[in-house]
Amino acid sequence: MRLWHKTDAWQRRNARERLARLAADDVRRIAVIKHAAFGDLLLLRPFLLLLREHFSHARITLSLISHYRRGAPEDLVDRVHVVPGSKEGRGWLATYRAYRELGDQDLLFDLTASTRSFIISRLTPARFKIGYQYRSVHQRVYDMAIPRGCFRFEAETFLDLLHPFGIRYELPLRFELPVEGEPPSRPSLVYFPTASHPEKAWPVEHFITLLAEMAQRYPEDEHVILAGLAGWEQQRADDILAGVGGRANVRLHPAGADDAALIHGARLLVANDTGMRHLGIALGTPTV
């Protein structure tokens, strides 16, 4: 394969020769390391779809961290490699063994750029490794590293790692996210009022004002408050519903397996959290 190089990318001196010895049809094992939460795992789907298209003979392994698996695109890979999180209290030997279980690869993509992913990338034998530039660490780990875009859509930042292989993507991005469950029976607007931490959430009073105005302006639509999983998220959703004052076209929807069906069938998703907004984007639902 030919290595496409940009002036702001870093590459090892023999990187071009290493990749030239590897034909696309000969790539049989690919590792993708992405240790991240729900939203970023959803945004990984376009990357994996393109990877599958261009390396159709390869067995793709996705490396995840144990406490972040919700939203993982396991349907797009052949194998899942799970490493323990720091809160599990696993000893260094057990952790080392878990890291090494990723196994030999032809191509390795590190989309995480964390201390843990640097170590895994370093320990994993691969014919070609690529990741993001980070201080000088990337020079000890990868064959090539590119700058990480700070003000770009994260899904496109992931896809940047395919550019050195001559792989381009088209907009709009393809997610092909499977949806389980039935969509809403009437036109709906969905509101997700919480986030990963309470301090990141818009005040309850603001959501009450917004919902009351929207319910009045769009009376034919059903206005659905999507509650989060945590106790405080459910309480906040209850408080918003109570504050709106029992309007017939406003209801509460508990979080669950049918979240995707609800959002997929909605005319609009108002999301306080990027994770839920990324779900809306992956489903093609307009988001705010």
C-alpha positions as semicolon CSV with decimal commas, in nm:
position;residue;x (nm);y (nm);z (nm)
1;M;0,000;0,000;0,000
2;R;0,104;0,357;-0,061
3;L;0,141;0,593;0,233
4;W;-0,011;0,936;0,178
5;H;0,176;1,193;0,384
6;K;0,092;1,549;0,485
7;T;0,344;1,801;0,613
8;D;0,183;1,822;0,959
9;A;0,187;1,444;1,008
10;W;0,471;1,256;1,175
11;Q;0,604;0,929;1,038
12;R;0,884;0,694;1,127
13;R;1,172;0,695;0,881
14;N;1,088;0,351;0,748
15;A;0,709;0,393;0,763
16;R;0,666;0,425;0,388
17;E;0,867;0,108;0,326
18;R;0,683;-0,085;0,597
19;L;0,344;-0,006;0,447
20;A;0,465;-0,069;0,091
21;R;0,535;-0,430;0,191
22;L;0,169;-0,476;0,286
23;A;-0,099;-0,509;0,016
24;A;-0,458;-0,424;0,106
25;D;-0,576;-0,776;0,017
26;D;-0,312;-0,922;0,248
27;V;-0,445;-0,739;0,554
28;R;-0,608;-1,010;0,766
29;R;-0,603;-0,867;1,119
30;I;-0,693;-0,513;1,221
31;A;-0,714;-0,376;1,575
32;V;-0,907;-0,061;1,661
33;I;-0,856;0,077;2,012
34;K;-1,135;0,303;2,135
35;H;-1,183;0,343;2,508
36;A;-1,461;0,598;2,539
37;A;-1,816;0,658;2,656
38;F;-2,149;0,607;2,481
39;G;-2,141;0,900;2,238
40;D;-1,791;0,849;2,100
41;L;-1,853;0,477;2,055
42;L;-2,154;0,561;1,837
43;L;-1,940;0,795;1,629
44;L;-1,699;0,510;1,561
45;R;-1,946;0,344;1,323
46;P;-1,855;0,536;1,002
47;F;-1,488;0,453;1,062
48;L;-1,556;0,081;1,099
49;L;-1,785;0,072;0,795
50;L;-1,515;0,224;0,575
51;L;-1,252;-0,003;0,725
52;R;-1,464;-0,307;0,639
53;E;-1,517;-0,185;0,282
54;H;-1,149;-0,132;0,207
55;F;-1,011;-0,432;0,395
56;S;-1,281;-0,686;0,320
57;H;-1,066;-0,989;0,406
58;A;-0,962;-0,862;0,749
59;R;-1,080;-0,974;1,090
60;I;-1,147;-0,657;1,288
61;T;-1,096;-0,651;1,665
62;L;-1,234;-0,364;1,871
63;S;-1,060;-0,293;2,202
64;L;-1,292;-0,151;2,469
65;I;-1,261;-0,068;2,836
66;S;-1,481;-0,266;3,074
67;H;-1,688;0,021;3,218
68;Y;-1,766;0,179;2,878
69;R;-1,945;-0,068;2,653
70;R;-2,287;0,086;2,601
71;G;-2,318;0,198;2,241
72;A;-2,018;-0,006;2,126
73;P;-2,053;-0,103;1,757
74;E;-2,003;-0,473;1,822
75;D;-2,221;-0,556;1,521
76;L;-1,952;-0,411;1,291
77;V;-1,653;-0,610;1,421
78;D;-1,551;-0,973;1,442
79;R;-1,405;-0,973;1,792
80;V;-1,421;-0,757;2,105
81;H;-1,118;-0,717;2,331
82;V;-1,202;-0,582;2,677
83;V;-0,944;-0,441;2,916
84;P;-1,012;-0,376;3,286
85;G;-1,072;-0,025;3,412
86;S;-0,869;0,120;3,697
87;K;-1,160;0,084;3,942
88;E;-1,164;-0,294;3,904
89;G;-0,854;-0,324;4,120
90;R;-0,689;-0,585;3,899
91;G;-0,323;-0,645;3,972
92;W;-0,053;-0,536;3,730
93;L;0,007;-0,891;3,606
94;A;-0,361;-0,954;3,525
95;T;-0,383;-0,614;3,357
96;Y;-0,070;-0,682;3,153
97;R;-0,212;-1,014;3,037
98;A;-0,539;-0,846;2,937
99;Y;-0,348;-0,590;2,732
100;R;-0,149;-0,862;2,554
101;E;-0,467;-1,052;2,463
102;L;-0,523;-0,813;2,174
103;G;-0,273;-1,026;1,983
104;D;-0,067;-0,982;1,667
105;Q;-0,213;-0,751;1,403
106;D;-0,144;-0,629;1,052
107;L;-0,284;-0,281;1,116
108;L;-0,341;-0,109;1,449
109;F;-0,546;0,208;1,487
110;D;-0,537;0,387;1,823
111;L;-0,830;0,628;1,835
112;T;-0,801;0,686;2,210
113;A;-0,462;0,845;2,280
114;S;-0,465;0,767;2,652
115;T;-0,193;0,626;2,873
116;R;-0,368;0,290;2,865
117;S;-0,403;0,285;2,486
118;F;-0,039;0,391;2,442
119;I;0,072;0,093;2,650
120;I;-0,156;-0,149;2,462
121;S;-0,034;-0,015;2,128
122;R;0,326;-0,050;2,241
123;L;0,275;-0,408;2,362
124;T;0,082;-0,523;2,055
125;P;0,292;-0,650;1,760
126;A;0,163;-0,499;1,434
127;R;0,302;-0,447;1,086
128;F;0,183;-0,085;1,087
129;K;0,053;0,132;1,372
130;I;-0,115;0,470;1,347
131;G;-0,258;0,712;1,603
132;Y;-0,274;1,076;1,705
133;Q;0,015;1,301;1,792
134;Y;0,057;1,356;2,165
135;R;0,364;1,540;2,293
136;S;0,643;1,302;2,193
137;V;0,475;0,979;2,303
138;H;0,358;0,895;1,952
139;Q;0,719;0,866;1,833
140;R;0,772;0,572;2,069
141;V;0,450;0,393;1,979
142;Y;0,337;0,436;1,618
143;D;0,471;0,423;1,266
144;M;0,267;0,731;1,181
145;A;0,077;0,991;1,383
146;I;-0,145;1,277;1,270
147;P;-0,263;1,592;1,450
148;R;-0,599;1,563;1,619
149;G;-0,853;1,822;1,505
150;C;-0,981;2,025;1,799
151;F;-1,276;2,199;1,633
152;R;-1,414;1,926;1,410
153;F;-1,691;1,672;1,440
154;E;-1,540;1,381;1,630
155;A;-1,654;1,119;1,380
156;E;-1,455;1,298;1,109
157;T;-1,154;1,317;1,341
158;F;-1,162;0,937;1,362
159;L;-1,185;0,911;0,983
160;D;-0,872;1,125;0,946
161;L;-0,672;0,816;1,046
162;L;-0,778;0,654;0,719
163;H;-0,647;0,934;0,497
164;P;-0,283;0,812;0,500
165;F;-0,409;0,491;0,336
166;G;-0,576;0,687;0,057
167;I;-0,924;0,619;0,198
168;R;-1,170;0,906;0,163
169;Y;-1,520;0,944;0,302
170;E;-1,834;1,114;0,175
171;L;-2,092;1,325;0,354
172;P;-2,337;1,262;0,504
173;L;-2,161;0,995;0,706
174;R;-2,308;0,646;0,716
175;F;-2,384;0,499;1,059
176;E;-2,617;0,206;0,978
177;L;-2,727;0,188;1,340
178;P;-2,983;-0,090;1,398
179;V;-3,301;0,022;1,571
180;E;-3,508;-0,204;1,795
181;G;-3,864;-0,128;1,901
182;E;-4,153;0,067;1,756
183;P;-4,133;0,440;1,673
184;P;-4,379;0,684;1,837
185;S;-4,736;0,658;1,708
186;R;-4,768;1,036;1,667
187;P;-4,525;1,317;1,573
188;S;-4,298;1,386;1,867
189;L;-4,026;1,613;1,998
190;V;-3,786;1,451;2,244
191;Y;-3,603;1,634;2,523
192;F;-3,308;1,484;2,708
193;P;-3,248;1,720;3,004
194;T;-2,949;1,566;3,184
195;A;-2,582;1,481;3,135
196;S;-2,302;1,271;3,283
197;H;-2,283;1,503;3,586
198;P;-2,548;1,732;3,742
199;E;-2,333;2,042;3,701
200;K;-2,331;1,990;3,323
201;A;-2,710;1,998;3,297
202;W;-2,919;2,300;3,201
203;P;-3,125;2,423;3,502
204;V;-3,464;2,260;3,558
205;E;-3,639;2,598;3,537
206;H;-3,503;2,656;3,187
207;F;-3,631;2,322;3,064
208;I;-3,972;2,386;3,220
209;T;-3,995;2,720;3,038
210;L;-3,882;2,564;2,710
211;L;-4,121;2,269;2,731
212;A;-4,420;2,482;2,827
213;E;-4,361;2,714;2,533
214;M;-4,296;2,432;2,284
215;A;-4,602;2,234;2,399
216;Q;-4,816;2,542;2,343
217;R;-4,658;2,633;2,009
218;Y;-4,676;2,276;1,872
219;P;-4,994;2,130;2,025
220;E;-5,028;1,850;1,766
221;D;-4,690;1,705;1,862
222;E;-4,618;1,484;2,159
223;H;-4,343;1,632;2,377
224;V;-4,143;1,353;2,542
225;I;-3,905;1,401;2,835
226;L;-3,647;1,123;2,811
227;A;-3,520;1,039;3,159
228;G;-3,160;0,927;3,212
229;L;-3,047;0,611;3,388
230;A;-2,915;0,757;3,715
231;G;-3,143;0,834;4,008
232;W;-3,076;1,208;3,996
233;E;-3,156;1,210;3,623
234;Q;-3,492;1,044;3,681
235;Q;-3,570;1,289;3,961
236;R;-3,485;1,585;3,739
237;A;-3,711;1,453;3,464
238;D;-3,993;1,416;3,721
239;D;-3,937;1,774;3,838
240;I;-3,958;1,906;3,482
241;L;-4,278;1,713;3,414
242;A;-4,435;1,846;3,734
243;G;-4,325;2,200;3,652
244;V;-4,488;2,190;3,309
245;G;-4,822;2,140;3,483
246;G;-4,987;1,826;3,352
247;R;-5,024;1,918;2,986
248;A;-5,190;1,648;2,780
249;N;-4,922;1,650;2,511
250;V;-4,626;1,619;2,750
251;R;-4,516;1,285;2,893
252;L;-4,219;1,116;3,058
253;H;-4,032;0,827;2,896
254;P;-3,796;0,615;3,110
255;A;-3,457;0,532;2,962
256;G;-3,431;0,184;2,819
257;A;-3,368;-0,034;2,519
258;D;-3,622;0,154;2,307
259;D;-3,445;0,493;2,334
260;A;-3,317;0,460;1,977
261;A;-3,664;0,386;1,838
262;L;-3,807;0,687;2,021
263;I;-3,538;0,922;1,891
264;H;-3,537;0,772;1,542
265;G;-3,907;0,849;1,504
266;A;-3,885;1,200;1,649
267;R;-3,904;1,522;1,448
268;L;-3,645;1,682;1,676
269;L;-3,414;1,590;1,964
270;V;-3,321;1,858;2,218
271;A;-3,022;1,709;2,399
272;N;-2,835;1,852;2,695
273;D;-2,565;1,586;2,658
274;T;-2,341;1,512;2,360
275;G;-2,379;1,137;2,404
276;M;-2,753;1,145;2,344
277;R;-2,708;1,403;2,069
278;H;-2,464;1,170;1,896
279;L;-2,734;0,902;1,909
280;G;-2,968;1,143;1,732
281;I;-2,702;1,218;1,470
282;A;-2,639;0,847;1,412
283;L;-3,013;0,796;1,359
284;G;-3,052;1,092;1,124
285;T;-3,275;1,289;1,362
286;P;-3,239;1,671;1,366
287;T;-3,073;1,772;1,693
288;V;-3,026;2,081;1,905
